[in-house]
PDB file of C-alpha atoms in Angstrom:
ATOM      1  CA  MET A 795       0.000   0.000   0.000  1.00  0.00           C
ATOM      2  CA  GLU A 796       2.872   2.339   0.734  1.00  0.00           C
ATOM      3  CA  LEU A 797       4.274   1.655  -2.726  1.00  0.00           C
ATOM      4  CA  VAL A 798       0.935   2.503  -4.328  1.00  0.00           C
ATOM      5  CA  ARG A 799       0.670   5.747  -2.369  1.00  0.00           C
ATOM      6  CA  GLN A 800       4.196   6.729  -3.335  1.00  0.00           C
ATOM      7  CA  LEU A 801       3.491   6.036  -6.990  1.00  0.00           C
ATOM      8  CA  ALA A 802       0.269   8.009  -6.817  1.00  0.00           C
ATOM      9  CA  GLY A 803       2.326  10.989  -5.776  1.00  0.00           C
ATOM     10  CA  LEU A 804       4.605  10.418  -8.728  1.00  0.00           C
ATOM     11  CA  SER A 805       1.842   9.704 -11.231  1.00  0.00           C
ATOM     12  CA  VAL A 806       1.716  11.954 -14.229  1.00  0.00           C
ATOM     13  CA  SER A 807      -2.038  11.526 -14.499  1.00  0.00           C
ATOM     14  CA  ASN A 808      -2.380  14.693 -12.466  1.00  0.00           C
ATOM     15  CA  LEU A 809       0.014  16.541 -14.743  1.00  0.00           C
ATOM     16  CA  ARG A 810      -1.262  15.379 -18.119  1.00  0.00           C
ATOM     17  CA  GLN A 811      -4.679  16.101 -19.442  1.00  0.00           C
ATOM     18  CA  PHE A 812      -4.649  13.266 -21.978  1.00  0.00           C
ATOM     19  CA  ARG A 813      -4.045   9.542 -21.688  1.00  0.00           C
ATOM     20  CA  ASP A 814      -1.213   8.220 -23.835  1.00  0.00           C
ATOM     21  CA  ASP A 815      -2.207   4.545 -23.876  1.00  0.00           C
ATOM     22  CA  ASP A 816      -1.965   4.341 -27.661  1.00  0.00           C
ATOM     23  CA  SER A 817       0.465   5.319 -30.417  1.00  0.00           C
ATOM     24  CA  TYR A 818       1.237   8.807 -31.669  1.00  0.00           C
ATOM     25  CA  VAL A 819      -0.392   8.004 -35.021  1.00  0.00           C
ATOM     26  CA  ASP A 820      -3.560   6.968 -33.206  1.00  0.00           C
ATOM     27  CA  ARG A 821      -3.538  10.318 -31.435  1.00  0.00           C
ATOM     28  CA  LEU A 822      -3.214  12.072 -34.783  1.00  0.00           C
ATOM     29  CA  SER A 823      -6.605  10.597 -35.612  1.00  0.00           C
ATOM     30  CA  HIS A 824      -8.619  10.872 -32.412  1.00  0.00           C
ATOM     31  CA  ARG A 825      -7.041  13.982 -30.904  1.00  0.00           C
ATOM     32  CA  TYR A 826      -5.719  16.318 -33.578  1.00  0.00           C
ATOM     33  CA  THR A 827      -7.992  15.420 -36.489  1.00  0.00           C
ATOM     34  CA  THR A 828     -11.061  15.604 -34.275  1.00  0.00           C
ATOM     35  CA  THR A 829      -9.963  19.028 -33.035  1.00  0.00           C
ATOM     36  CA  ILE A 830      -9.336  20.263 -36.581  1.00  0.00           C
ATOM     37  CA  CYS A 831     -12.777  19.121 -37.751  1.00  0.00           C
ATOM     38  CA  VAL A 832     -14.536  20.768 -34.798  1.00  0.00           C
ATOM     39  CA  VAL A 833     -12.654  24.056 -35.303  1.00  0.00           C
ATOM     40  CA  PHE A 834     -13.535  24.066 -39.005  1.00  0.00           C
ATOM     41  CA  ALA A 835     -17.180  23.348 -38.164  1.00  0.00           C
ATOM     42  CA  ILE A 836     -17.261  26.319 -35.779  1.00  0.00           C
ATOM     43  CA  LEU A 837     -15.710  28.614 -38.404  1.00  0.00           C
ATOM     44  CA  VAL A 838     -18.171  27.610 -41.119  1.00  0.00           C
ATOM     45  CA  THR A 839     -21.155  27.818 -38.771  1.00  0.00           C
ATOM     46  CA  THR A 840     -20.106  31.311 -37.697  1.00  0.00           C
ATOM     47  CA  LYS A 841     -19.819  32.397 -41.328  1.00  0.00           C
ATOM     48  CA  GLN A 842     -23.210  30.914 -42.198  1.00  0.00           C
ATOM     49  CA  TYR A 843     -25.220  32.392 -39.358  1.00  0.00           C
ATOM     50  CA  ALA A 844     -23.270  35.530 -38.470  1.00  0.00           C
ATOM     51  CA  GLY A 845     -22.181  36.487 -41.981  1.00  0.00           C
ATOM     52  CA  ASP A 846     -23.588  36.542 -45.495  1.00  0.00           C
ATOM     53  CA  PRO A 847     -23.002  33.119 -47.066  1.00  0.00           C
ATOM     54  CA  ILE A 848     -24.800  33.881 -50.361  1.00  0.00           C
ATOM     55  CA  ASP A 849     -25.528  37.034 -52.352  1.00  0.00           C
ATOM     56  CA  CYS A 850     -27.752  36.907 -55.442  1.00  0.00           C
ATOM     57  CA  TRP A 851     -27.920  39.461 -58.240  1.00  0.00           C
ATOM     58  CA  VAL A 852     -31.625  40.259 -58.533  1.00  0.00           C
ATOM     59  CA  PRO A 853     -33.576  42.348 -61.079  1.00  0.00           C
ATOM     60  CA  ALA A 854     -33.536  46.096 -60.532  1.00  0.00           C
ATOM     61  CA  GLN A 855     -37.247  46.226 -59.699  1.00  0.00           C
ATOM     62  CA  PHE A 856     -36.803  43.978 -56.664  1.00  0.00           C
ATOM     63  CA  LYS A 857     -37.333  45.669 -53.338  1.00  0.00           C
ATOM     64  CA  PRO A 858     -34.881  44.993 -50.473  1.00  0.00           C
ATOM     65  CA  SER A 859     -37.346  42.511 -48.976  1.00  0.00           C
ATOM     66  CA  TYR A 860     -37.481  40.654 -52.319  1.00  0.00           C
ATOM     67  CA  GLU A 861     -33.702  40.564 -52.438  1.00  0.00           C
ATOM     68  CA  ALA A 862     -33.511  39.147 -48.905  1.00  0.00           C
ATOM     69  CA  TYR A 863     -36.139  36.559 -49.828  1.00  0.00           C
ATOM     70  CA  THR A 864     -34.173  35.568 -52.934  1.00  0.00           C
ATOM     71  CA  ASP A 865     -30.973  35.076 -50.943  1.00  0.00           C
ATOM     72  CA  SER A 866     -32.765  32.976 -48.323  1.00  0.00           C
ATOM     73  CA  TYR A 867     -34.636  30.897 -50.878  1.00  0.00           C
ATOM     74  CA  CYS A 868     -31.579  30.163 -53.009  1.00  0.00           C
ATOM     75  CA  TRP A 869     -29.588  29.216 -49.910  1.00  0.00           C
ATOM     76  CA  ILE A 870     -32.224  26.743 -48.769  1.00  0.00           C
ATOM     77  CA  ALA A 871     -33.395  25.387 -52.132  1.00  0.00           C
ATOM     78  CA  ASN A 872     -29.867  24.832 -53.563  1.00  0.00           C
ATOM     79  CA  THR A 873     -28.175  26.513 -56.480  1.00  0.00           C
ATOM     80  CA  TYR A 874     -26.654  24.875 -59.530  1.00  0.00           C
ATOM     81  CA  TYR A 875     -23.353  25.381 -61.299  1.00  0.00           C
ATOM     82  CA  ILE A 876     -22.931  25.972 -65.026  1.00  0.00           C
ATOM     83  CA  PRO A 877     -19.514  27.181 -66.265  1.00  0.00           C
ATOM     84  CA  ILE A 878     -19.622  30.786 -67.409  1.00  0.00           C
ATOM     85  CA  ASP A 879     -18.616  29.832 -70.957  1.00  0.00           C
ATOM     86  CA  GLN A 880     -21.585  27.452 -71.365  1.00  0.00           C
ATOM     87  CA  GLU A 881     -25.200  28.253 -72.145  1.00  0.00           C
ATOM     88  CA  LEU A 882     -27.813  27.639 -69.475  1.00  0.00           C
ATOM     89  CA  PRO A 883     -29.879  24.549 -70.352  1.00  0.00           C
ATOM     90  CA  ASP A 884     -33.520  25.177 -71.191  1.00  0.00           C
ATOM     91  CA  GLU A 885     -34.783  22.025 -69.507  1.00  0.00           C
ATOM     92  CA  GLU A 886     -35.300  22.247 -65.767  1.00  0.00           C
ATOM     93  CA  SER A 887     -34.154  18.648 -65.310  1.00  0.00           C
ATOM     94  CA  SER A 888     -30.791  19.475 -66.909  1.00  0.00           C
ATOM     95  CA  ARG A 889     -30.342  22.384 -64.526  1.00  0.00           C
ATOM     96  CA  ARG A 890     -31.373  20.326 -61.492  1.00  0.00           C
ATOM     97  CA  SER A 891     -28.788  17.698 -62.373  1.00  0.00           C
ATOM     98  CA  LYS A 892     -26.128  20.347 -61.709  1.00  0.00           C
ATOM     99  CA  ASP A 893     -27.418  21.166 -58.221  1.00  0.00           C
ATOM    100  CA  ILE A 894     -24.896  21.845 -55.466  1.00  0.00           C
ATOM    101  CA  LEU A 895     -26.289  19.951 -52.507  1.00  0.00           C
ATOM    102  CA  TYR A 896     -23.628  20.137 -49.837  1.00  0.00           C
ATOM    103  CA  TYR A 897     -22.927  23.730 -48.803  1.00  0.00           C
ATOM    104  CA  GLN A 898     -25.721  24.036 -46.224  1.00  0.00           C
ATOM    105  CA  TRP A 899     -24.549  20.839 -44.540  1.00  0.00           C
ATOM    106  CA  VAL A 900     -20.790  21.426 -44.304  1.00  0.00           C
ATOM    107  CA  PRO A 901     -20.783  21.998 -40.491  1.00  0.00           C
ATOM    108  CA  PHE A 902     -22.639  18.710 -40.004  1.00  0.00           C
ATOM    109  CA  ILE A 903     -20.245  16.911 -42.356  1.00  0.00           C
ATOM    110  CA  LEU A 904     -17.283  18.151 -40.333  1.00  0.00           C
ATOM    111  CA  LEU A 905     -18.861  17.198 -37.009  1.00  0.00           C
ATOM    112  CA  PHE A 906     -19.701  13.742 -38.375  1.00  0.00           C
ATOM    113  CA  GLN A 907     -16.071  13.362 -39.452  1.00  0.00           C
ATOM    114  CA  ALA A 908     -14.959  14.334 -35.955  1.00  0.00           C
ATOM    115  CA  PHE A 909     -17.262  11.669 -34.508  1.00  0.00           C
ATOM    116  CA  LEU A 910     -15.915   8.993 -36.864  1.00  0.00           C
ATOM    117  CA  PHE A 911     -12.321   9.837 -35.959  1.00  0.00           C
ATOM    118  CA  TYR A 912     -13.026   9.756 -32.233  1.00  0.00           C
ATOM    119  CA  PHE A 913     -15.252   6.659 -32.145  1.00  0.00           C
ATOM    120  CA  PRO A 914     -12.377   4.088 -32.228  1.00  0.00           C
ATOM    121  CA  ARG A 915     -10.934   5.872 -29.200  1.00  0.00           C
ATOM    122  CA  VAL A 916     -14.207   5.357 -27.321  1.00  0.00           C
ATOM    123  CA  VAL A 917     -14.130   1.661 -28.249  1.00  0.00           C
ATOM    124  CA  TRP A 918     -10.526   1.324 -27.054  1.00  0.00           C
ATOM    125  CA  ARG A 919     -11.147   3.088 -23.742  1.00  0.00           C
ATOM    126  CA  THR A 920     -14.298   1.056 -23.138  1.00  0.00           C
ATOM    127  CA  LEU A 921     -12.797  -2.353 -23.857  1.00  0.00           C
ATOM    128  CA  ASN A 922      -9.251  -2.093 -22.504  1.00  0.00           C
ATOM    129  CA  VAL A 923     -10.473  -1.623 -18.926  1.00  0.00           C
ATOM    130  CA  ARG A 924     -11.878  -5.170 -19.079  1.00  0.00           C
ATOM    131  CA  SER A 925      -8.446  -6.718 -19.559  1.00  0.00           C
ATOM    132  CA  GLY A 926      -7.683  -6.831 -15.842  1.00  0.00           C
ATOM    133  CA  LEU A 927      -4.605  -4.658 -16.367  1.00  0.00           C
ATOM    134  CA  ASP A 928      -4.577  -1.018 -15.247  1.00  0.00           C
ATOM    135  CA  LEU A 929      -3.137   0.152 -18.519  1.00  0.00           C
ATOM    136  CA  VAL A 930      -3.467   3.872 -17.834  1.00  0.00           C
ATOM    137  CA  ASN A 931      -1.462   3.791 -14.603  1.00  0.00           C
ATOM    138  CA  LEU A 932       1.174   1.556 -16.165  1.00  0.00           C
ATOM    139  CA  VAL A 933       1.613   3.950 -19.077  1.00  0.00           C
ATOM    140  CA  ASP A 934       1.743   6.884 -16.667  1.00  0.00           C
ATOM    141  CA  ALA A 935       4.368   5.087 -14.600  1.00  0.00           C
ATOM    142  CA  ALA A 936       6.483   4.262 -17.658  1.00  0.00           C
ATOM    143  CA  ILE A 937       6.396   7.891 -18.806  1.00  0.00           C
ATOM    144  CA  LYS A 938       7.247   9.112 -15.333  1.00  0.00           C
ATOM    145  CA  TYR A 939      10.135   6.626 -15.189  1.00  0.00           C
ATOM    146  CA  GLU A 940      11.686   8.404 -18.175  1.00  0.00           C
ATOM    147  CA  GLN A 941      11.159  11.823 -16.601  1.00  0.00           C
ATOM    148  CA  VAL A 942      12.422  11.484 -13.032  1.00  0.00           C
ATOM    149  CA  GLU A 943      16.125  11.686 -12.268  1.00  0.00           C
ATOM    150  CA  GLN A 944      16.364  10.412  -8.677  1.00  0.00           C
ATOM    151  CA  TYR A 945      17.453   6.789  -8.505  1.00  0.00           C
ATOM    152  CA  GLU A 946      15.084   5.966  -5.632  1.00  0.00           C
ATOM    153  CA  SER A 947      12.063   7.290  -7.507  1.00  0.00           C
ATOM    154  CA  ARG A 948      12.986   5.386 -10.663  1.00  0.00           C
ATOM    155  CA  ASP A 949      13.502   2.229  -8.615  1.00  0.00           C
ATOM    156  CA  ARG A 950      10.069   2.566  -6.973  1.00  0.00           C
ATOM    157  CA  ILE A 951       8.393   3.071 -10.336  1.00  0.00           C
ATOM    158  CA  MET A 952      10.178   0.087 -11.869  1.00  0.00           C
ATOM    159  CA  SER A 953       9.162  -2.066  -8.895  1.00  0.00           C
ATOM    160  CA  TYR A 954       5.560  -0.987  -9.367  1.00  0.00           C
ATOM    161  CA  LEU A 955       5.657  -1.912 -13.062  1.00  0.00           C
ATOM    162  CA  ILE A 956       7.248  -5.299 -12.402  1.00  0.00           C
ATOM    163  CA  VAL A 957       4.823  -6.191  -9.600  1.00  0.00           C
ATOM    164  CA  ASN A 958       1.744  -5.337 -11.661  1.00  0.00           C
ATOM    165  CA  ILE A 959       2.893  -7.087 -14.822  1.00  0.00           C
ATOM    166  CA  GLU A 960       3.954 -10.225 -12.909  1.00  0.00           C
ATOM    167  CA  ARG A 961       0.628 -10.240 -11.071  1.00  0.00           C
ATOM    168  CA  TYR A 962      -1.239  -9.974 -14.378  1.00  0.00           C
ATOM    169  CA  ILE A 963       0.783 -12.768 -16.013  1.00  0.00           C
ATOM    170  CA  SER A 964       0.341 -15.071 -13.011  1.00  0.00           C
ATOM    171  CA  ALA A 965      -3.396 -14.454 -12.873  1.00  0.00           C
ATOM    172  CA  ARG A 966      -3.748 -15.116 -16.599  1.00  0.00           C
ATOM    173  CA  ALA A 967      -1.762 -18.365 -16.305  1.00  0.00           C
ATOM    174  CA  GLN A 968      -3.974 -19.638 -13.471  1.00  0.00           C
ATOM    175  CA  LEU A 969      -7.155 -18.692 -15.308  1.00  0.00           C
ATOM    176  CA  THR A 970      -5.888 -20.351 -18.464  1.00  0.00           C
ATOM    177  CA  ARG A 971      -5.271 -23.711 -16.742  1.00  0.00           C
ATOM    178  CA  HIS A 972      -8.609 -23.588 -14.959  1.00  0.00           C
ATOM    179  CA  HIS A 973     -10.423 -22.555 -18.106  1.00  0.00           C
ATOM    180  CA  ILE A 974      -8.930 -25.338 -20.191  1.00  0.00           C
ATOM    181  CA  GLN A 975      -9.508 -28.080 -17.609  1.00  0.00           C
ATOM    182  CA  LYS A 976     -13.080 -27.208 -16.709  1.00  0.00           C
ATOM    183  CA  ARG A 977     -14.840 -25.747 -19.708  1.00  0.00           C
ATOM    184  CA  PHE A 978     -13.274 -26.423 -23.090  1.00  0.00           C
ATOM    185  CA  SER A 979     -12.729 -29.378 -25.345  1.00  0.00           C
ATOM    186  CA  CYS A 980      -9.612 -29.640 -27.476  1.00  0.00           C
ATOM    187  CA  ILE A 981     -11.394 -28.373 -30.585  1.00  0.00           C
ATOM    188  CA  ARG A 982     -12.822 -25.332 -28.805  1.00  0.00           C
ATOM    189  CA  ARG A 983      -9.442 -24.506 -27.264  1.00  0.00           C
ATOM    190  CA  PHE A 984      -8.006 -24.376 -30.761  1.00  0.00           C
ATOM    191  CA  PHE A 985     -10.531 -21.774 -31.875  1.00  0.00           C
ATOM    192  CA  GLN A 986     -10.136 -19.774 -28.657  1.00  0.00           C
ATOM    193  CA  LEU A 987      -6.408 -19.581 -29.258  1.00  0.00           C
ATOM    194  CA  CYS A 988      -6.994 -18.486 -32.831  1.00  0.00           C
ATOM    195  CA  PHE A 989      -5.768 -14.959 -33.550  1.00  0.00           C
ATOM    196  CA  PHE A 990      -9.190 -13.515 -34.231  1.00  0.00           C
ATOM    197  CA  CYS A 991     -10.830 -14.963 -31.102  1.00  0.00           C
ATOM    198  CA  SER A 992     -10.231 -12.649 -28.178  1.00  0.00           C
ATOM    199  CA  ASN A 993     -10.193 -14.213 -24.726  1.00  0.00           C
ATOM    200  CA  ARG A 994      -8.844 -12.773 -21.471  1.00  0.00           C
ATOM    201  CA  HIS A 995      -8.215 -16.304 -20.187  1.00  0.00           C
ATOM    202  CA  TYR A 996      -5.468 -16.769 -22.783  1.00  0.00           C
ATOM    203  CA  GLY A 997      -3.933 -13.322 -22.344  1.00  0.00           C
ATOM    204  CA  ASN A 998      -4.613 -12.166 -25.894  1.00  0.00           C
ATOM    205  CA  TYR A 999      -7.500  -9.855 -25.045  1.00  0.00           C
ATOM    206  CA  LEU A1000      -5.582  -6.561 -25.205  1.00  0.00           C
ATOM    207  CA  VAL A1001      -3.783  -7.570 -28.386  1.00  0.00           C
ATOM    208  CA  ILE A1002      -6.997  -8.422 -30.210  1.00  0.00           C
ATOM    209  CA  VAL A1003      -8.839  -5.348 -28.968  1.00  0.00           C
ATOM    210  CA  TYR A1004      -5.984  -3.068 -30.021  1.00  0.00           C
ATOM    211  CA  PHE A1005      -5.771  -4.852 -33.374  1.00  0.00           C
ATOM    212  CA  LEU A1006      -9.463  -4.229 -34.018  1.00  0.00           C
ATOM    213  CA  VAL A1007      -9.192  -0.595 -32.922  1.00  0.00           C
ATOM    214  CA  LYS A1008      -6.192   0.037 -35.178  1.00  0.00           C
ATOM    215  CA  LEU A1009      -8.094  -1.634 -37.994  1.00  0.00           C
ATOM    216  CA  MET A1010     -11.006   0.735 -37.325  1.00  0.00           C
ATOM    217  CA  TRP A1011      -8.673   3.738 -37.578  1.00  0.00           C
ATOM    218  CA  LEU A1012      -7.181   2.380 -40.794  1.00  0.00           C
ATOM    219  CA  VAL A1013     -10.570   1.780 -42.429  1.00  0.00           C
ATOM    220  CA  ASN A1014     -11.822   5.149 -41.191  1.00  0.00           C
ATOM    221  CA  ALA A1015      -8.843   7.065 -42.591  1.00  0.00           C
ATOM    222  CA  LEU A1016      -9.208   5.438 -46.012  1.00  0.00           C
ATOM    223  CA  ALA A1017     -12.999   5.660 -46.089  1.00  0.00           C
ATOM    224  CA  GLN A1018     -13.138   9.366 -45.212  1.00  0.00           C
ATOM    225  CA  LEU A1019     -11.996  10.413 -48.693  1.00  0.00           C
ATOM    226  CA  PHE A1020     -14.672   8.307 -50.356  1.00  0.00           C
ATOM    227  CA  LEU A1021     -17.260   9.491 -47.848  1.00  0.00           C
ATOM    228  CA  LEU A1022     -16.489  13.091 -48.778  1.00  0.00           C
ATOM    229  CA  ASN A1023     -16.525  12.153 -52.441  1.00  0.00           C
ATOM    230  CA  ALA A1024     -20.033  10.731 -52.037  1.00  0.00           C
ATOM    231  CA  PHE A1025     -21.187  13.862 -50.255  1.00  0.00           C
ATOM    232  CA  LEU A1026     -19.357  16.550 -52.219  1.00  0.00           C
ATOM    233  CA  GLY A1027     -19.327  14.736 -55.546  1.00  0.00           C
ATOM    234  CA  ASN A1028     -17.191  15.700 -58.554  1.00  0.00           C
ATOM    235  CA  GLU A1029     -14.423  13.166 -57.847  1.00  0.00           C
ATOM    236  CA  TYR A1030     -13.260  14.826 -54.658  1.00  0.00           C
ATOM    237  CA  TYR A1031     -10.705  12.068 -54.023  1.00  0.00           C
ATOM    238  CA  LEU A1032      -8.729  13.493 -56.982  1.00  0.00           C
ATOM    239  CA  PHE A1033      -9.085  17.100 -55.850  1.00  0.00           C
ATOM    240  CA  GLY A1034      -5.666  17.342 -54.236  1.00  0.00           C
ATOM    241  CA  PHE A1035      -3.927  16.148 -57.391  1.00  0.00           C
ATOM    242  CA  GLU A1036      -5.616  18.950 -59.327  1.00  0.00           C
ATOM    243  CA  VAL A1037      -4.347  21.469 -56.767  1.00  0.00           C
ATOM    244  CA  ILE A1038      -0.801  20.078 -57.033  1.00  0.00           C
ATOM    245  CA  GLU A1039      -0.963  20.175 -60.839  1.00  0.00           C
ATOM    246  CA  LYS A1040      -2.001  23.844 -60.836  1.00  0.00           C
ATOM    247  CA  LEU A1041       0.780  24.718 -58.406  1.00  0.00           C
ATOM    248  CA  PHE A1042       3.473  22.977 -60.453  1.00  0.00           C
ATOM    249  CA  LYS A1043       2.228  24.516 -63.702  1.00  0.00           C
ATOM    250  CA  ASN A1044       1.968  27.917 -62.006  1.00  0.00           C
ATOM    251  CA  GLN A1045      -1.599  28.234 -63.223  1.00  0.00           C
ATOM    252  CA  ARG A1046      -3.939  30.875 -61.892  1.00  0.00           C
ATOM    253  CA  TRP A1047      -6.409  29.575 -59.325  1.00  0.00           C
ATOM    254  CA  THR A1048      -9.813  30.294 -60.842  1.00  0.00           C
ATOM    255  CA  GLU A1049     -13.329  28.907 -60.572  1.00  0.00           C
ATOM    256  CA  ASN A1050     -13.354  25.150 -60.075  1.00  0.00           C
ATOM    257  CA  ARG A1051     -16.109  22.595 -60.327  1.00  0.00           C
ATOM    258  CA  HIS A1052     -15.686  21.305 -56.792  1.00  0.00           C
ATOM    259  CA  PHE A1053     -16.436  24.538 -54.941  1.00  0.00           C
ATOM    260  CA  PRO A1054     -17.889  27.065 -57.418  1.00  0.00           C
ATOM    261  CA  LYS A1055     -18.292  30.621 -56.209  1.00  0.00           C
ATOM    262  CA  VAL A1056     -20.693  31.765 -58.949  1.00  0.00           C
ATOM    263  CA  THR A1057     -23.869  29.701 -59.284  1.00  0.00           C
ATOM    264  CA  TYR A1058     -27.447  30.068 -60.503  1.00  0.00           C
ATOM    265  CA  CYS A1059     -30.828  29.787 -58.864  1.00  0.00           C
ATOM    266  CA  ASP A1060     -34.335  29.387 -60.307  1.00  0.00           C
ATOM    267  CA  PHE A1061     -37.450  30.378 -58.415  1.00  0.00           C
ATOM    268  CA  LYS A1062     -41.033  31.485 -58.948  1.00  0.00           C
ATOM    269  CA  ILE A1063     -42.951  34.344 -57.364  1.00  0.00           C
ATOM    270  CA  ARG A1064     -46.734  34.384 -57.481  1.00  0.00           C
ATOM    271  CA  GLU A1065     -48.351  37.820 -57.736  1.00  0.00           C
ATOM    272  CA  ILE A1066     -52.141  38.207 -58.121  1.00  0.00           C
ATOM    273  CA  GLY A1067     -52.534  34.804 -59.696  1.00  0.00           C
ATOM    274  CA  ILE A1068     -49.572  35.152 -62.062  1.00  0.00           C
ATOM    275  CA  ASN A1069     -46.390  33.121 -61.631  1.00  0.00           C
ATOM    276  CA  HIS A1070     -43.178  34.974 -62.430  1.00  0.00           C
ATOM    277  CA  PHE A1071     -40.172  32.779 -63.169  1.00  0.00           C
ATOM    278  CA  TYR A1072     -36.703  34.137 -62.409  1.00  0.00           C
ATOM    279  CA  THR A1073     -33.169  32.890 -62.937  1.00  0.00           C
ATOM    280  CA  VAL A1074     -30.611  34.789 -60.882  1.00  0.00           C
ATOM    281  CA  GLN A1075     -26.861  34.604 -60.578  1.00  0.00           C
ATOM    282  CA  CYS A1076     -25.519  34.123 -57.056  1.00  0.00           C
ATOM    283  CA  VAL A1077     -22.171  34.423 -55.350  1.00  0.00           C
ATOM    284  CA  LEU A1078     -21.570  31.624 -52.844  1.00  0.00           C
ATOM    285  CA  ARG A1079     -19.253  33.427 -50.452  1.00  0.00           C
ATOM    286  CA  ILE A1080     -19.228  30.436 -48.127  1.00  0.00           C
ATOM    287  CA  ASN A1081     -17.405  28.386 -50.764  1.00  0.00           C
ATOM    288  CA  LEU A1082     -14.329  30.551 -50.263  1.00  0.00           C
ATOM    289  CA  PHE A1083     -14.106  28.968 -46.804  1.00  0.00           C
ATOM    290  CA  ASN A1084     -15.257  25.525 -47.928  1.00  0.00           C
ATOM    291  CA  GLU A1085     -12.633  25.336 -50.656  1.00  0.00           C
ATOM    292  CA  VAL A1086      -9.740  26.105 -48.315  1.00  0.00           C
ATOM    293  CA  ILE A1087     -11.110  23.797 -45.621  1.00  0.00           C
ATOM    294  CA  PHE A1088     -11.483  20.802 -47.912  1.00  0.00           C
ATOM    295  CA  ILE A1089      -8.132  21.373 -49.611  1.00  0.00           C
ATOM    296  CA  ILE A1090      -6.541  21.158 -46.162  1.00  0.00           C
ATOM    297  CA  GLN A1091      -8.769  18.181 -45.381  1.00  0.00           C
ATOM    298  CA  TRP A1092      -7.666  16.329 -48.516  1.00  0.00           C
ATOM    299  CA  PHE A1093      -3.948  16.614 -47.773  1.00  0.00           C
ATOM    300  CA  TRP A1094      -4.499  15.883 -44.075  1.00  0.00           C
ATOM    301  CA  LEU A1095      -6.560  12.766 -44.812  1.00  0.00           C
ATOM    302  CA  ILE A1096      -3.945  11.490 -47.255  1.00  0.00           C
ATOM    303  CA  SER A1097      -1.227  12.047 -44.645  1.00  0.00           C
ATOM    304  CA  ILE A1098      -3.284  10.350 -41.933  1.00  0.00           C
ATOM    305  CA  SER A1099      -3.997   7.385 -44.220  1.00  0.00           C
ATOM    306  CA  VAL A1100      -0.325   6.871 -45.077  1.00  0.00           C
ATOM    307  CA  ALA A1101       0.755   7.262 -41.443  1.00  0.00           C
ATOM    308  CA  THR A1102      -1.965   4.881 -40.228  1.00  0.00           C
ATOM    309  CA  ILE A1103      -1.068   2.210 -42.789  1.00  0.00           C
ATOM    310  CA  TYR A1104       2.618   2.451 -41.848  1.00  0.00           C
ATOM    311  CA  ASP A1105       1.882   2.375 -38.117  1.00  0.00           C
ATOM    312  CA  PHE A1106      -0.468  -0.585 -38.535  1.00  0.00           C
ATOM    313  CA  LEU A1107       2.091  -2.609 -40.505  1.00  0.00           C
ATOM    314  CA  VAL A1108       4.885  -1.798 -38.035  1.00  0.00           C
ATOM    315  CA  TRP A1109       2.672  -2.812 -35.123  1.00  0.00           C
ATOM    316  CA  LEU A1110       1.776  -6.112 -36.844  1.00  0.00           C
ATOM    317  CA  TYR A1111       5.465  -6.759 -37.486  1.00  0.00           C
ATOM    318  CA  HIS A1112       6.365  -6.224 -33.834  1.00  0.00           C
ATOM    319  CA  CYS A1113       3.509  -8.509 -32.769  1.00  0.00           C
ATOM    320  CA  THR A1114       4.748 -11.201 -35.146  1.00  0.00           C
ATOM    321  CA  VAL A1115       8.416 -11.171 -34.171  1.00  0.00           C
ATOM    322  CA  SER A1116       7.843 -10.696 -30.427  1.00  0.00           C
TER     323      SER A1116
END
């Protein structure tokens, strides 16, 4: 008990706000990427509700109230994008096929991304406490061991680590013998020892849980690009390559099909039984923010995907050779 109290005084849990019971690449996903997505969501939401996200060029006879109505309607009902050098289609269906559907929902997209990046962390924190090993305190102790300089303090921390790990290994060995003798046939023992069958009685629980969590981060990092492509459309997963090409060719950054700034909106106004049909040109100011945000997102997601794949393969290698 005295050893535990001494270690509690040395614990870095009181000094650190975050738990470091995973790898740095994992923290890139659940800590930094989540923070980036939330910050971007706040910025876009502020621009949408405190600024002027859309501004439409209305006929001269429109009163200020008509102009405000037009802006609100076109924001809610979606606009469509036709390049300035092309004629507007006459058919309404052709125009509707060019609708831009995402810009009102960008804050929700970003928050959903933040949730997806943080969810594997919730799974890991929920399941690792069932292993019977106080992983958080052990990690804290190992970090503190590297930080302290006094020999006596380092010796106490090392003793704490050794005692807890030996206790865990001994308990697992006893449970394994009891479990095999009392409950399982030879065939079932084979499947329980299989890599993909997690069982605390055989001591592979933490390994399997961490494997599944790292697999979740890997799938999430790769799937995010295709998720954004499904939501934003226009082959978003190739967007970054287009940006790189323009930079290398020193081309001027102009209107692009992914985040157009100039769009069109159709609407009808009924006056004394007569329907007036209008087509107005609108400036989507919000897409100035969206474009920058999703350019950063593209390069960040690619970096996270590469780092996660590398970290996953290195971790599998260490598990195999250890």
